[in-house]
Coordinates of C-alpha atoms in Angstrom, one line a residue:
X1 CA -194.3 44.3 -65.7
X2 CA -193.5 40.7 -66.5
X3 CA -193.1 39.7 -70.2
X4 CA -196.0 37.6 -71.5
X5 CA -194.0 34.8 -72.9
X6 CA -195.6 31.6 -71.5
X7 CA -198.2 29.3 -72.9
X8 CA -200.9 27.4 -71.1
X9 CA -202.1 24.2 -72.8
X10 CA -205.1 22.2 -71.5
X11 CA -205.1 18.6 -72.6
X12 CA -208.3 16.6 -72.0
X13 CA -207.8 12.9 -72.7
X14 CA -209.9 9.9 -72.1
X15 CA -208.6 9.2 -68.6
X16 CA -207.2 12.5 -67.3
X17 CA -206.9 16.2 -67.9
X18 CA -203.6 18.1 -67.8
X19 CA -202.8 21.8 -67.3
X20 CA -199.3 22.4 -68.9
X21 CA -197.2 25.5 -68.9
X22 CA -194.6 25.9 -71.7
X23 CA -192.1 28.4 -72.8
X24 CA -191.5 29.3 -76.5
X25 CA -188.6 26.9 -76.7
X26 CA -190.9 23.9 -76.0
X27 CA -189.8 23.4 -72.5
X28 CA -192.4 22.1 -70.1
X29 CA -192.1 24.3 -67.0
X30 CA -195.0 23.0 -64.9
X31 CA -197.7 20.3 -65.1
X32 CA -200.7 19.2 -63.1
X33 CA -202.8 16.2 -64.0
X34 CA -206.2 15.1 -62.7
X35 CA -207.2 11.5 -63.2
X36 CA -210.9 10.4 -63.5
X37 CA -212.7 7.2 -64.4
X38 CA -212.8 7.2 -68.2
X39 CA -216.5 6.4 -68.5
X40 CA -219.5 4.6 -66.9
X41 CA -221.5 2.0 -68.7
X42 CA -225.2 1.4 -68.2
X43 CA -225.1 -1.5 -70.7
X44 CA -222.2 -3.5 -72.3
X45 CA -220.6 -1.4 -75.0
X46 CA -222.0 1.9 -73.7
X47 CA -219.4 4.5 -72.7
X48 CA -220.7 7.8 -71.1
X49 CA -219.3 10.5 -68.8
X50 CA -220.8 13.4 -66.9
X51 CA -219.5 16.5 -68.8
X52 CA -219.0 18.3 -65.5
X53 CA -216.3 15.7 -64.7
X54 CA -214.2 17.2 -67.5
X55 CA -214.9 20.8 -66.5
X56 CA -214.4 20.3 -62.7
X57 CA -211.1 18.4 -63.5
X58 CA -210.0 21.2 -65.7
X59 CA -210.6 23.7 -62.9
X60 CA -208.8 21.5 -60.4
X61 CA -205.8 21.0 -62.6
X62 CA -205.4 24.7 -63.2
X63 CA -205.9 25.7 -59.6
X64 CA -203.2 23.2 -58.6
X65 CA -200.9 24.6 -61.3
X66 CA -200.9 28.1 -59.8
X67 CA -199.7 26.7 -56.5
X68 CA -196.6 25.2 -57.9
X69 CA -193.4 26.9 -57.0
X70 CA -192.1 29.3 -59.6
X71 CA -195.3 29.5 -61.6
X72 CA -196.1 33.2 -62.5
X73 CA -199.4 33.3 -64.3
X74 CA -199.0 37.0 -65.1
X75 CA -196.5 35.8 -67.7
X76 CA -199.1 33.7 -69.6
X77 CA -199.7 35.1 -73.1
X78 CA -202.6 32.9 -74.0
X79 CA -204.4 29.5 -73.6
X80 CA -205.0 26.7 -76.1
X81 CA -207.1 23.5 -75.7
X82 CA -206.8 20.0 -77.1
X83 CA -209.2 17.2 -76.3
X84 CA -210.1 13.6 -77.2
X85 CA -212.0 13.4 -80.5
X86 CA -215.5 12.4 -81.3
X87 CA -217.1 12.6 -77.8
X88 CA -220.4 14.5 -78.1
X89 CA -222.5 16.6 -75.7
X90 CA -226.0 17.8 -76.1
X91 CA -226.6 21.2 -74.4
X92 CA -229.5 23.6 -73.9
X93 CA -229.4 27.3 -74.8
X94 CA -227.4 28.1 -71.6
X95 CA -224.8 25.5 -72.4
X96 CA -226.1 23.0 -69.7
X97 CA -225.7 19.4 -70.6
X98 CA -229.0 17.6 -71.3
X99 CA -227.5 14.1 -71.0
X100 CA -224.1 12.5 -70.3
X101 CA -221.4 12.9 -72.9
X102 CA -221.4 9.9 -75.3
X103 CA -217.7 9.0 -75.8
X104 CA -215.8 8.0 -78.9
X105 CA -215.4 4.5 -77.4
X106 CA -219.2 3.9 -77.4
X107 CA -220.3 0.9 -79.4
X108 CA -224.1 1.1 -79.5
X109 CA -225.7 1.0 -82.9
X110 CA -229.0 2.4 -84.2
X111 CA -230.6 0.1 -86.9
X112 CA -233.7 2.3 -87.3
X113 CA -231.9 5.6 -88.1
X114 CA -233.5 8.0 -90.6
X115 CA -231.2 7.0 -93.4
X116 CA -229.6 9.1 -96.2
X117 CA -232.9 9.4 -98.2
X118 CA -234.0 7.9 -101.5
X119 CA -231.7 9.9 -103.8
X120 CA -228.5 9.3 -101.7
X121 CA -229.4 5.7 -101.1
X122 CA -229.7 5.1 -104.9
X123 CA -226.4 6.9 -105.4
X124 CA -224.6 4.9 -102.7
X125 CA -226.0 1.7 -104.1
X126 CA -224.7 2.4 -107.6
X127 CA -221.3 3.2 -106.1
X128 CA -221.3 0.1 -104.0
X129 CA -221.1 2.1 -100.8
X130 CA -224.5 1.7 -99.3
X131 CA -223.6 -0.9 -96.7
X132 CA -220.6 1.3 -95.6
X133 CA -222.8 4.4 -95.3
X134 CA -225.5 2.5 -93.4
X135 CA -222.9 1.2 -91.0
X136 CA -221.5 4.7 -90.5
X137 CA -225.0 6.1 -89.8
X138 CA -225.9 3.3 -87.4
X139 CA -222.8 4.2 -85.3
X140 CA -223.3 8.0 -85.3
X141 CA -224.1 9.0 -81.7
X142 CA -226.7 11.5 -82.9
X143 CA -228.7 8.7 -84.6
X144 CA -229.1 6.9 -81.3
X145 CA -230.0 10.0 -79.2
X146 CA -232.5 11.2 -81.8
X147 CA -234.3 7.9 -82.1
X148 CA -234.1 6.7 -78.4
X149 CA -234.3 10.0 -76.6
X150 CA -236.5 12.3 -78.7
X151 CA -237.2 14.7 -75.9
X152 CA -233.5 15.4 -75.3
X153 CA -233.0 15.8 -79.0
X154 CA -235.9 18.2 -79.3
X155 CA -234.4 20.4 -76.5
X156 CA -230.9 20.3 -77.9
X157 CA -229.8 23.8 -78.7
X158 CA -226.2 22.9 -79.6
X159 CA -224.6 19.6 -80.5
X160 CA -221.0 19.9 -79.3
X161 CA -217.8 18.0 -79.4
X162 CA -216.0 18.0 -76.0
X163 CA -213.7 20.7 -77.4
X164 CA -216.8 22.9 -78.1
X165 CA -218.2 22.2 -74.6
X166 CA -215.0 23.2 -72.8
X167 CA -214.6 26.2 -75.0
X168 CA -218.1 27.3 -74.1
X169 CA -217.3 27.0 -70.4
X170 CA -214.2 29.1 -70.8
X171 CA -215.8 31.8 -73.1
X172 CA -219.5 31.6 -72.7
X173 CA -220.0 31.4 -76.4
X174 CA -220.6 28.5 -78.8
X175 CA -217.4 28.4 -80.9
X176 CA -214.9 25.7 -81.7
X177 CA -211.8 25.1 -83.7
X178 CA -211.9 23.8 -87.3
X179 CA -209.0 21.5 -86.4
X180 CA -211.1 19.8 -83.7
X181 CA -213.7 18.4 -86.0
X182 CA -214.3 14.9 -87.3
X183 CA -215.7 13.8 -90.7
X184 CA -218.7 11.8 -89.7
X185 CA -220.6 14.8 -88.5
X186 CA -221.7 17.2 -91.3
X187 CA -218.3 18.7 -91.8
X188 CA -216.7 19.4 -95.2
X189 CA -213.2 18.2 -94.7
X190 CA -212.0 19.5 -98.1
X191 CA -213.2 23.0 -97.5
X192 CA -212.8 22.8 -93.7
X193 CA -216.2 24.2 -92.8
X194 CA -219.7 22.9 -92.1
X195 CA -221.2 20.9 -95.0
X196 CA -223.7 22.6 -97.3
X197 CA -227.4 22.1 -96.7
X198 CA -227.7 19.3 -99.3
X199 CA -225.2 17.0 -97.6
X200 CA -227.0 13.7 -96.6
X201 CA -225.5 13.8 -93.1
X202 CA -227.7 16.6 -92.0
X203 CA -230.9 14.6 -92.6
X204 CA -229.5 11.3 -91.7
X205 CA -228.3 12.5 -88.3
X206 CA -231.3 14.8 -87.6
X207 CA -229.0 17.8 -87.3
X208 CA -229.5 21.4 -88.3
X209 CA -226.7 23.9 -89.1
X210 CA -228.0 26.1 -86.3
X211 CA -227.2 23.4 -83.8
X212 CA -223.5 23.5 -84.6
X213 CA -221.0 26.0 -83.1
X214 CA -219.3 28.6 -85.1
X215 CA -216.0 27.4 -86.5
X216 CA -212.7 29.3 -86.2
X217 CA -209.5 28.4 -87.9
X218 CA -206.7 27.0 -85.7
X219 CA -204.3 29.6 -84.3
X220 CA -207.0 32.3 -84.4
X221 CA -208.5 33.8 -81.3
X222 CA -211.7 32.1 -80.2
X223 CA -212.4 34.7 -77.5
X224 CA -211.3 35.8 -74.0
X225 CA -211.5 34.0 -70.7
X226 CA -214.6 35.2 -68.9
X227 CA -214.7 36.4 -65.3
X228 CA -216.8 33.4 -64.3
X229 CA -214.3 31.0 -65.9
X230 CA -211.4 32.9 -64.3
X231 CA -212.9 32.5 -60.9
X232 CA -213.4 28.8 -61.4
X233 CA -210.0 28.0 -63.0
X234 CA -207.7 30.8 -61.8
X235 CA -206.8 31.6 -65.4
X236 CA -206.5 35.4 -65.7
X237 CA -209.6 37.0 -67.0
X238 CA -209.3 38.4 -70.5
X239 CA -206.5 36.0 -71.7
X240 CA -207.1 35.0 -75.3
X241 CA -208.1 31.4 -75.9
X242 CA -206.4 30.3 -79.2
X243 CA -208.2 27.8 -81.4
X244 CA -206.3 24.5 -80.9
X245 CA -206.8 21.1 -82.4
X246 CA -207.8 17.5 -81.5
X247 CA -205.4 15.5 -79.5
X248 CA -204.1 13.4 -82.3
X249 CA -203.5 16.4 -84.5
X250 CA -201.6 18.1 -81.7
X251 CA -199.5 15.0 -81.2
X252 CA -198.5 15.0 -84.9
X253 CA -197.5 18.7 -84.6
X254 CA -195.8 18.2 -81.2
X255 CA -193.8 15.3 -82.8
X256 CA -192.6 17.7 -85.6
X257 CA -194.8 16.2 -88.2
X258 CA -194.9 18.5 -91.2
X259 CA -194.1 16.1 -94.1
X260 CA -195.6 12.7 -95.2
X261 CA -192.1 11.1 -94.9
X262 CA -192.4 11.2 -91.1
X263 CA -194.7 8.5 -89.7
X264 CA -196.1 9.8 -86.4
X265 CA -197.2 6.9 -84.1
X266 CA -199.3 7.5 -81.1
X267 CA -199.3 4.8 -78.5
X268 CA -202.4 5.9 -76.6
X269 CA -205.8 4.5 -75.7
X270 CA -206.2 4.4 -79.5
X271 CA -203.0 3.5 -81.3
X272 CA -202.5 5.5 -84.6
X273 CA -200.1 6.2 -87.4
X274 CA -200.5 9.6 -89.0
X275 CA -198.7 11.5 -91.7
X276 CA -199.1 15.2 -92.5
X277 CA -200.4 16.2 -95.9
X278 CA -201.3 19.3 -97.8
X279 CA -203.8 17.4 -99.8
X280 CA -207.0 15.8 -98.4
X281 CA -206.1 12.1 -99.1
X282 CA -208.4 9.5 -97.6
X283 CA -206.8 6.4 -96.0
X284 CA -209.8 4.3 -96.9
X285 CA -212.6 4.8 -99.4
X286 CA -215.3 7.0 -97.8
X287 CA -213.1 7.6 -94.7
X288 CA -212.0 11.2 -94.7
X289 CA -208.7 12.5 -93.4
X290 CA -208.7 14.7 -90.3
X291 CA -208.0 18.4 -90.2
X292 CA -204.4 19.0 -89.1
X293 CA -203.3 21.4 -86.4
X294 CA -201.9 23.5 -89.1
X295 CA -204.7 25.4 -90.9
X296 CA -205.5 24.1 -94.4
X297 CA -203.5 20.9 -93.9
X298 CA -204.6 17.3 -93.1
X299 CA -203.6 14.3 -91.1
X300 CA -204.0 11.0 -92.9
X301 CA -204.6 8.4 -90.2
X302 CA -204.9 4.7 -89.7
X303 CA -206.1 3.8 -86.2
X304 CA -206.2 0.6 -84.0
X305 CA -209.2 1.5 -82.0
X306 CA -208.3 -0.1 -78.6
X307 CA -204.6 0.3 -79.0
X308 CA -202.7 0.6 -75.8
X309 CA -205.9 0.2 -73.9
X310 CA -204.8 -3.5 -74.3
X311 CA -202.0 -2.9 -71.9
X312 CA -204.6 -1.7 -69.3
X313 CA -206.7 -4.7 -70.2
X314 CA -203.7 -7.0 -69.6
X315 CA -202.9 -5.2 -66.3
X316 CA -206.4 -5.7 -65.1
X317 CA -206.9 -9.3 -66.2
X318 CA -203.5 -10.8 -65.9
X319 CA -201.2 -8.4 -64.0
X320 CA -202.3 -9.0 -60.4
X321 CA -198.7 -9.9 -59.5
X322 CA -197.3 -6.6 -60.9
X323 CA -200.0 -4.5 -59.4
X324 CA -199.4 -5.9 -55.9
X325 CA -195.6 -5.4 -56.3
X326 CA -196.0 -1.9 -57.7
X327 CA -198.2 -1.0 -54.7
X328 CA -195.6 -2.2 -52.3
X329 CA -192.8 -0.3 -54.1
X330 CA -194.8 2.8 -54.8
X331 CA -194.3 2.6 -58.5
X332 CA -196.4 1.9 -61.6
X333 CA -197.2 -1.7 -62.8
X334 CA -196.2 -0.8 -66.4
X335 CA -192.6 -0.3 -65.2
X336 CA -192.6 -3.9 -64.0
X337 CA -194.0 -5.1 -67.3
X338 CA -190.7 -4.0 -68.9
X339 CA -189.1 -6.9 -67.0
X340 CA -192.0 -9.2 -68.0
X341 CA -191.7 -8.5 -71.7
X342 CA -188.0 -9.4 -71.6
X343 CA -188.9 -12.9 -70.4
X344 CA -190.2 -13.7 -73.9
X345 CA -188.1 -13.7 -77.0
X346 CA -188.8 -11.6 -80.1
X347 CA -191.7 -13.2 -82.0
X348 CA -193.1 -14.6 -78.7
X349 CA -192.3 -18.1 -79.8
X350 CA -195.0 -18.0 -82.5
X351 CA -197.8 -16.4 -80.5
X352 CA -199.5 -13.9 -82.9
X353 CA -202.0 -11.3 -81.7
X354 CA -204.5 -9.5 -84.0
X355 CA -205.4 -6.3 -82.0
X356 CA -208.9 -5.8 -83.3
X357 CA -210.6 -5.8 -79.9
X358 CA -213.2 -3.4 -81.3
X359 CA -214.8 -3.5 -84.8
X360 CA -214.4 -0.8 -87.4
X361 CA -215.9 0.2 -90.7
X362 CA -213.3 -0.7 -93.3
X363 CA -210.3 -2.6 -91.8
X364 CA -211.3 -4.2 -89.6
X365 CA -214.9 -4.3 -90.7
X366 CA -218.0 -4.4 -88.5
X367 CA -217.4 -8.1 -87.8
X368 CA -213.9 -7.5 -86.6
X369 CA -212.7 -9.1 -83.4
X370 CA -209.4 -9.8 -81.7
X371 CA -207.5 -13.1 -81.9
X372 CA -204.4 -14.7 -80.4
X373 CA -203.2 -17.8 -82.3
X374 CA -200.2 -20.1 -82.1
X375 CA -200.5 -21.2 -78.4
X376 CA -198.3 -24.0 -77.1
X377 CA -197.4 -25.4 -73.7
X378 CA -194.3 -23.1 -73.6
X379 CA -196.3 -19.9 -73.5
X380 CA -196.7 -17.8 -70.4
X381 CA -198.1 -14.4 -69.4
X382 CA -194.9 -12.9 -70.7
X383 CA -195.5 -14.2 -74.2
X384 CA -199.0 -12.9 -74.1
X385 CA -197.9 -9.5 -73.1
X386 CA -195.1 -9.3 -75.6
X387 CA -197.5 -10.5 -78.3
X388 CA -199.7 -7.4 -77.5
X389 CA -196.9 -5.0 -78.2
X390 CA -195.9 -7.0 -81.3
X391 CA -199.5 -7.2 -82.6
X392 CA -200.0 -3.5 -82.3
X393 CA -196.7 -2.8 -84.2
X394 CA -197.7 -5.3 -87.0
X395 CA -201.1 -3.5 -87.4
X396 CA -199.5 -0.1 -87.5
X397 CA -196.9 -1.3 -90.0
X398 CA -199.8 -2.4 -92.2
X399 CA -201.2 1.1 -91.7
X400 CA -197.8 2.6 -92.7
X401 CA -197.9 0.7 -96.0
X402 CA -201.4 1.9 -96.7
X403 CA -200.4 5.5 -96.1
X404 CA -197.4 5.2 -98.4
X405 CA -199.6 3.9 -101.2
X406 CA -202.2 6.7 -100.7
X407 CA -199.6 9.6 -100.5
X408 CA -197.0 8.2 -102.9
X409 CA -194.3 9.1 -100.3
X410 CA -192.2 6.5 -98.5
X411 CA -192.1 6.8 -94.7
X412 CA -188.5 6.7 -93.7
X413 CA -188.6 7.9 -90.1
X414 CA -190.9 7.2 -87.1
X415 CA -191.7 9.5 -84.2
X416 CA -193.5 7.7 -81.4
X417 CA -195.5 9.5 -78.7
X418 CA -198.2 8.6 -76.2
X419 CA -198.1 6.6 -73.0
X420 CA -196.8 3.4 -74.7
X421 CA -193.8 5.3 -76.0
X422 CA -192.3 5.4 -72.5
X423 CA -191.6 1.7 -72.7
X424 CA -188.2 1.0 -74.1
X425 CA -189.4 -2.5 -75.1
X426 CA -192.3 -1.1 -77.1
X427 CA -189.9 1.3 -78.8
X428 CA -187.4 -1.4 -79.7
X429 CA -190.2 -3.7 -81.0
X430 CA -191.5 -0.8 -83.1
X431 CA -188.1 -0.3 -84.7
X432 CA -187.6 -4.0 -85.3
X433 CA -191.1 -4.6 -86.8
X434 CA -191.0 -1.5 -89.0
X435 CA -187.3 -1.9 -89.9
X436 CA -186.9 1.8 -89.3
X437 CA -185.4 4.1 -86.6
X438 CA -188.0 4.9 -84.0
X439 CA -187.5 8.2 -82.1
X440 CA -189.2 9.6 -79.0
X441 CA -189.8 13.3 -79.2
X442 CA -187.9 15.2 -76.5
X443 CA -191.1 15.6 -74.5
X444 CA -193.7 12.9 -73.6
X445 CA -196.5 15.5 -73.6
X446 CA -196.7 15.9 -77.4
X447 CA -200.4 16.6 -77.5
X448 CA -200.1 19.5 -75.0
X449 CA -196.9 20.7 -76.7
X450 CA -198.8 20.8 -80.0
X451 CA -201.5 22.9 -78.5
X452 CA -198.9 25.2 -77.1
X453 CA -197.2 25.5 -80.5
X454 CA -200.5 26.5 -82.0
X455 CA -200.9 29.2 -79.4
X456 CA -197.3 30.4 -80.0
X457 CA -198.0 30.9 -83.7
X458 CA -201.4 32.5 -83.0
X459 CA -199.9 34.9 -80.5
X460 CA -197.0 35.8 -82.7
X461 CA -194.3 34.3 -80.5
X462 CA -193.3 32.3 -83.6
X463 CA -194.0 33.7 -87.1
X464 CA -195.2 30.4 -88.5
X465 CA -195.5 26.7 -87.9
X466 CA -192.1 25.9 -89.5
X467 CA -190.4 28.2 -87.0
X468 CA -192.5 26.7 -84.1
X469 CA -191.5 23.2 -85.1
X470 CA -187.8 24.2 -85.3
X471 CA -187.8 26.0 -82.0
X472 CA -190.1 23.8 -79.9
X473 CA -189.5 20.2 -81.0
X474 CA -186.4 18.0 -81.1
X475 CA -185.6 14.3 -81.1
X476 CA -185.2 12.4 -77.9
X477 CA -184.0 8.8 -77.5
X478 CA -183.6 6.8 -80.8
X479 CA -184.0 3.1 -81.2
X480 CA -182.4 1.4 -84.2
X481 CA -183.6 -1.9 -85.7
X482 CA -181.8 -5.1 -84.6
X483 CA -181.2 -6.9 -87.8
X484 CA -181.8 -10.4 -86.5
X485 CA -185.1 -9.3 -85.0
X486 CA -186.1 -7.3 -88.1
X487 CA -185.7 -10.4 -90.3
X488 CA -187.8 -12.5 -87.9
X489 CA -190.6 -9.9 -87.6
X490 CA -190.6 -9.3 -91.4
X491 CA -191.4 -13.0 -92.0
X492 CA -194.0 -13.2 -89.3
X493 CA -195.6 -10.0 -90.6
X494 CA -195.7 -11.1 -94.3
X495 CA -196.4 -14.8 -93.9
X496 CA -198.7 -14.8 -90.9
X497 CA -200.1 -11.4 -89.7
X498 CA -201.2 -10.1 -93.1
X499 CA -203.1 -13.4 -93.8
X500 CA -204.9 -13.5 -90.4
X501 CA -207.7 -11.1 -90.9
X502 CA -208.6 -12.5 -94.4
X503 CA -208.9 -16.0 -93.0
X504 CA -210.5 -15.2 -89.7
X505 CA -213.0 -12.5 -91.0
X506 CA -215.7 -15.0 -92.0
X507 CA -215.4 -16.7 -88.6
X508 CA -215.7 -13.3 -86.9
X509 CA -218.9 -12.7 -88.9
X510 CA -220.3 -16.1 -87.8
X511 CA -219.5 -15.3 -84.2
X512 CA -221.4 -11.9 -84.5
X513 CA -224.4 -13.5 -86.2
X514 CA -224.6 -16.3 -83.6
X515 CA -224.1 -14.2 -80.4
X516 CA -225.4 -10.8 -81.5
X517 CA -222.3 -9.1 -80.0
X518 CA -221.3 -6.4 -80.6
X519 CA -224.3 -5.5 -82.8

């Protein structure tokens, strides 16, 4: 009989799904990835996806994994799941989707939502928070579905995050991990369970506790793979599915993030900086922290909503030359962008980019937009591309300083993961802008690794998370600040970047009022 010592992690991102096989030392033994279109849009700002795209891609990725040489699925001890956050799916009593999934990228708003109610409205008004709460409720996906598609809402048996939907497909039961939840649904982030019945979010979003899945703590068993799921995926029937965590939480764990002194940067579709905390500290007023992958802990996060999506935007709109050359050479355009970024000097000759391509709630606010200032006749595509990387680093440095104030702990190390971390130029710019060493984890797949680490603890392959981090994570390439660049970036950050939003904010508001976009 083979020893059951391997871990299967399923990682469902915005643009692809991966089936990853790890050993207890954090080595990636095999990987299969299935790409799909991230979403379809019926109107500008709408982002939706057929939930079966995720499930069918999961099945395909797993079935391909078993065909790889040397993969022995009889050695798999258990499975864990990590997914993109905040993408929601309405299902009927049999778990069938009633409408497309509404993704976290969706920008539609609902101005005629039910509201928090007279008592809560009065309380929020006194606290000076009513406009923030109204904005939050107008952006909740449930508000739009409830008011615009009442028949679908009426027939909704369960309101699931993507993690809950895929868990149902694997187990045929409505359960989900506590560490996959988000604070804008009726979730008590302090007690890490569903909010009590008096919480304003139930009424305001038209939700009932019975519509939510049962929550199970991370690293506990959610259930066993059913025969039907086994037939579709090839995952052995009866294997335990261990409660995982959302992708960003798994990235923090996979980067070795256990203390608030380590800043965990994620250069993905959304760019984020996270620190681990044992206390539920909010990065912004009324903006809750996220549950960490470790039960009872939290991730305090500042996010740049479009993040490294901007590289994809640049590739599409300005990277025709690199796309054609990459096609001829059989490589990726992003590799050729490494050459392009070196054509522009640090600081991009004064070209400054503010990466707020999508509005937020606090910073940026609902009026937020992106900007590039400082153009001159010397500037080329190379300067624009470099300014994207620099602008994202500036914004995340601002997030670092906010997190330090909130936790009272200086961040003295950076661990950078996500697709953007594969760029040496992005890593060096990060080190220079932050003035700190920037390290890649030993493995690019930090989200999948984090999920595997949760499974390893849950299955007893490691006694606790400290041991799992020690055994399964280690530093990779390190990038040290170049002093000349650090000084240049420090002045641009302090004297230009930090002043941009304050001065441009009123103009952004006027643009929104005049054009109606993105409201």
